[in-house]
mmCIF file of C-alpha atoms in Angstrom:
data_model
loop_
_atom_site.group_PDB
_atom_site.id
_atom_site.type_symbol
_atom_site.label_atom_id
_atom_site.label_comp_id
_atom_site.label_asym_id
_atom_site.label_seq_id
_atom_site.Cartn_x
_atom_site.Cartn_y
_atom_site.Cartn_z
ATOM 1 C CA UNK J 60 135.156 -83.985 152.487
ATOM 2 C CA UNK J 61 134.968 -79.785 152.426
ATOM 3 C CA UNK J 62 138.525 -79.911 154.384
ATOM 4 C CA UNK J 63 141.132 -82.171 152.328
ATOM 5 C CA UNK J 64 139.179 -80.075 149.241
ATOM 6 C CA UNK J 65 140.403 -76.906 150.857
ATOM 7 C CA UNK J 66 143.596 -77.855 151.932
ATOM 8 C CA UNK J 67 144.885 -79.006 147.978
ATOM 9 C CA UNK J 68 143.384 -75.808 147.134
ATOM 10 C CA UNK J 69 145.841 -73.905 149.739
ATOM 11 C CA UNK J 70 148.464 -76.075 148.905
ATOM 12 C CA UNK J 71 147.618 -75.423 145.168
ATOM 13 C CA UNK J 72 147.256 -71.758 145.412
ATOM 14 C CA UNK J 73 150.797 -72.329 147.093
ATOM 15 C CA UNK J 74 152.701 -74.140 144.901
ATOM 16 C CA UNK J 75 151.529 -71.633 142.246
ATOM 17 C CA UNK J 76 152.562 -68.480 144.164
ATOM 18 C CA UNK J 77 155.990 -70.065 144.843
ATOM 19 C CA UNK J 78 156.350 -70.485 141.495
ATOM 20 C CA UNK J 79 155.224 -66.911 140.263
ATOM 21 C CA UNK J 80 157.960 -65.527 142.555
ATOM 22 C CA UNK J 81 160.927 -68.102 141.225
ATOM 23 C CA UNK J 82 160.285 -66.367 137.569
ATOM 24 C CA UNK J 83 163.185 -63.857 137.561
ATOM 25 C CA UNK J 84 165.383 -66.074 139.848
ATOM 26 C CA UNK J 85 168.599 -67.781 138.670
ATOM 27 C CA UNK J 86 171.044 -66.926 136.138
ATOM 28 C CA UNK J 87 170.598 -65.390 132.781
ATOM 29 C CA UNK J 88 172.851 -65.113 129.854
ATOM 30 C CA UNK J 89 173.127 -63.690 126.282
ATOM 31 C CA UNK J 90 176.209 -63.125 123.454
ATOM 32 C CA UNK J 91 176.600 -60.672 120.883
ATOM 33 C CA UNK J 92 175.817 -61.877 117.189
ATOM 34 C CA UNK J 93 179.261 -61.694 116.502
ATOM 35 C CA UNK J 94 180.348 -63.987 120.043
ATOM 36 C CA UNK J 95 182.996 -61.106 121.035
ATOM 37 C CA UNK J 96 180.852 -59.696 123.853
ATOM 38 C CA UNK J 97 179.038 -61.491 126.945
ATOM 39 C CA UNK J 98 176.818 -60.779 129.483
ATOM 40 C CA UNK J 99 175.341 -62.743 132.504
ATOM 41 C CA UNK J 100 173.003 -61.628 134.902
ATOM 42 C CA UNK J 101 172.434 -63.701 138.467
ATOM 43 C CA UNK J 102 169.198 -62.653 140.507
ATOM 44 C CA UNK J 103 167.504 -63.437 143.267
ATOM 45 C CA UNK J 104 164.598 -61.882 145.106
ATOM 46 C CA UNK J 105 164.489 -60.137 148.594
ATOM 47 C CA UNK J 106 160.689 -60.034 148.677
ATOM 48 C CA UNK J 107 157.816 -60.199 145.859
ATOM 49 C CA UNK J 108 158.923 -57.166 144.639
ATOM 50 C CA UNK J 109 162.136 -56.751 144.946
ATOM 51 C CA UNK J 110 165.182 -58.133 143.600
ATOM 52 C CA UNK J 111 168.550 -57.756 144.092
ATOM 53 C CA UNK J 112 171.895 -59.448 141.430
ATOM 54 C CA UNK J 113 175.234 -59.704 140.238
ATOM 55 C CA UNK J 114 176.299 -58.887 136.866
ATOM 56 C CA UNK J 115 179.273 -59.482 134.253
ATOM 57 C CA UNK J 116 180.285 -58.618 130.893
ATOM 58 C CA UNK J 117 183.232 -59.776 128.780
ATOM 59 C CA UNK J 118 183.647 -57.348 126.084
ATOM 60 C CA UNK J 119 186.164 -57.563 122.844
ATOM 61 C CA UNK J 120 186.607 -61.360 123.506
ATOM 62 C CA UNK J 121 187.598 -60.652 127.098
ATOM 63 C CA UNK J 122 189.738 -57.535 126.639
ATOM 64 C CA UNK J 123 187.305 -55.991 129.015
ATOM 65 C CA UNK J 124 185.338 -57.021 131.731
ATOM 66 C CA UNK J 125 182.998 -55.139 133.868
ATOM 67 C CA UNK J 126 181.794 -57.637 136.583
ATOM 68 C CA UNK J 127 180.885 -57.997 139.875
ATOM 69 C CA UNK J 128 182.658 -60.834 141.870
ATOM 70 C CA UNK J 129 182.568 -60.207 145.217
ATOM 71 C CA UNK J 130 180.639 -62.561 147.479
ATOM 72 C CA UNK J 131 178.474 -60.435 149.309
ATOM 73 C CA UNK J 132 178.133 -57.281 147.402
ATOM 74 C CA UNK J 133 175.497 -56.513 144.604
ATOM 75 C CA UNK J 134 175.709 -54.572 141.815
ATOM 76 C CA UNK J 135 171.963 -54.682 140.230
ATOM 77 C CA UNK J 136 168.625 -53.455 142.457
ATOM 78 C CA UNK J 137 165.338 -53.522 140.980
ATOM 79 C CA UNK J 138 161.939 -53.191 142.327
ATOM 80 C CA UNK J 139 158.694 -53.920 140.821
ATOM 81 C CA UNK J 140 156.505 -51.465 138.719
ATOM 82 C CA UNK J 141 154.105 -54.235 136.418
ATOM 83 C CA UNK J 142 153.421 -57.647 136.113
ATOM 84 C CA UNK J 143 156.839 -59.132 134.914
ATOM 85 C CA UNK J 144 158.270 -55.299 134.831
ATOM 86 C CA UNK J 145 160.989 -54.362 136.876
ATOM 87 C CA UNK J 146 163.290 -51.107 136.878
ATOM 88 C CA UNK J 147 166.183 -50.389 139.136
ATOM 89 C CA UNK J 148 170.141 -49.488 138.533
ATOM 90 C CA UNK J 149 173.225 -51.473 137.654
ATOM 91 C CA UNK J 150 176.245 -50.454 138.724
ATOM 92 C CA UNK J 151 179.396 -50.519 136.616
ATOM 93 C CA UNK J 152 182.041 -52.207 138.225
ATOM 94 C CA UNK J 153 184.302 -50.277 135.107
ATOM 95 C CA UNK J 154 183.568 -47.284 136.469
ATOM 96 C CA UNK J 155 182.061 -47.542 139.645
ATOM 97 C CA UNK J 156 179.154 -45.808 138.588
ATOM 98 C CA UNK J 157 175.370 -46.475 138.134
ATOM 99 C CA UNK J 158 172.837 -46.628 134.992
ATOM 100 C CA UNK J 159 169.062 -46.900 134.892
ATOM 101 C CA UNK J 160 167.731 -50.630 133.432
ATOM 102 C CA UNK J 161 164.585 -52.522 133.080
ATOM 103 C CA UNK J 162 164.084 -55.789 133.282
ATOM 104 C CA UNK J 163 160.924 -57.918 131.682
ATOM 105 C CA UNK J 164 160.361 -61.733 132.111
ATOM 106 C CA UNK J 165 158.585 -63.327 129.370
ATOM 107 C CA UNK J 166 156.876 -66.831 130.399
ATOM 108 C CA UNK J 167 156.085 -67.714 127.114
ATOM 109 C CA UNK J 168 159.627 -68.434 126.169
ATOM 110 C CA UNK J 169 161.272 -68.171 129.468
ATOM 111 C CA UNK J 170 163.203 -64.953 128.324
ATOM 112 C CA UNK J 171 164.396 -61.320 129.892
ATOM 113 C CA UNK J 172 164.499 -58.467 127.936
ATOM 114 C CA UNK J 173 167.287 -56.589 129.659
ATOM 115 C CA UNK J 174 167.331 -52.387 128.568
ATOM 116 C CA UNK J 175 169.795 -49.971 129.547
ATOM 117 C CA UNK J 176 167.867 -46.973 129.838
ATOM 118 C CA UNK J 177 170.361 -44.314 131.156
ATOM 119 C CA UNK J 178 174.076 -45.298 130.937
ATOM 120 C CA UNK J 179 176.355 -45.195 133.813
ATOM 121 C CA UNK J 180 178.860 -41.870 133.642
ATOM 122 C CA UNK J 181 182.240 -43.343 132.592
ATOM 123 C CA UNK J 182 183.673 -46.221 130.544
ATOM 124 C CA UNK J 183 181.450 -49.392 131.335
ATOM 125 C CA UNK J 184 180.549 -52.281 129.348
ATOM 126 C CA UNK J 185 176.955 -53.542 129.383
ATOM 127 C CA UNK J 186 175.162 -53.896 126.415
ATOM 128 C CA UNK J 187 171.988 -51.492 125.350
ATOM 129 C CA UNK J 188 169.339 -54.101 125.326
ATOM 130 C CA UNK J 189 169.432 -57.769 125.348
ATOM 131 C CA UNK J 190 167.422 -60.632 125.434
ATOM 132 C CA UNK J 191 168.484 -63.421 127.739
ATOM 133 C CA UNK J 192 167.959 -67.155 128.374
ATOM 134 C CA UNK J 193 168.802 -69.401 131.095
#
């Protein structure tokens, strides 16, 4: 009886870690009050704490866009420093040059705050702070 006992708990504990680490995963999106400017964010983890993405803004309904598109490159790296806290860069595709951001996943609503915390040098297009949904 002590065995199939311990092995739903390790399948459990499992299922629950897989889950923890599938937070941040997947696409994330979020439009300006006035619907001229987008953003979209599209992660995916390397390890537990690290996560690598793709980004794209449309600014001034589409008059500017500042994305990355190609299939194998990345333009956002963050790395872990809390419990649903992550900070890393972005790079501007605009100006092919990086800021500082932070990310933080909230479960209870199954957001990301998204906070530009030092802006790229250059012309880019990616908005101060932003709270995202799937």
């Amino acid at each position: 009886m002590k065995l199939p006992l311990s092995l739903c708990f390790l399948f459990f504990s499992l299922g629950l870690c897989a889950q923890q680490t599938q937070d941040l995963e997947g696409t994330w999106r979020w439009t300006s009050p006035n619907g001229e400017d987008n953003f979209e964010l599209s992660l995916e983890y390397i390890d537990g704490s690290k996560i690598r993405g793709k980004h794209c803004s449309v600014y001034h309904n589409g008059e500017k866009m500042d994305c990355q598109n190609n299939e194998n490159d990345y333009s956002i790296s963050l790395i872990k420093i809390a419990k649903n806290i992550y900070d890393g860069t972005i790079e501007s595709r605009y100006s092919a040059t990086a800021g500082r951001i932070r990310v933080q996943y909230h479960p209870t609503d199954v957001s990301l705050s998204f906070v530009l915390k030092a802006y790229p040098p250059g012309e880019f297009y990616l908005p101060d702070r932003a709270l995202m949904y799937r």
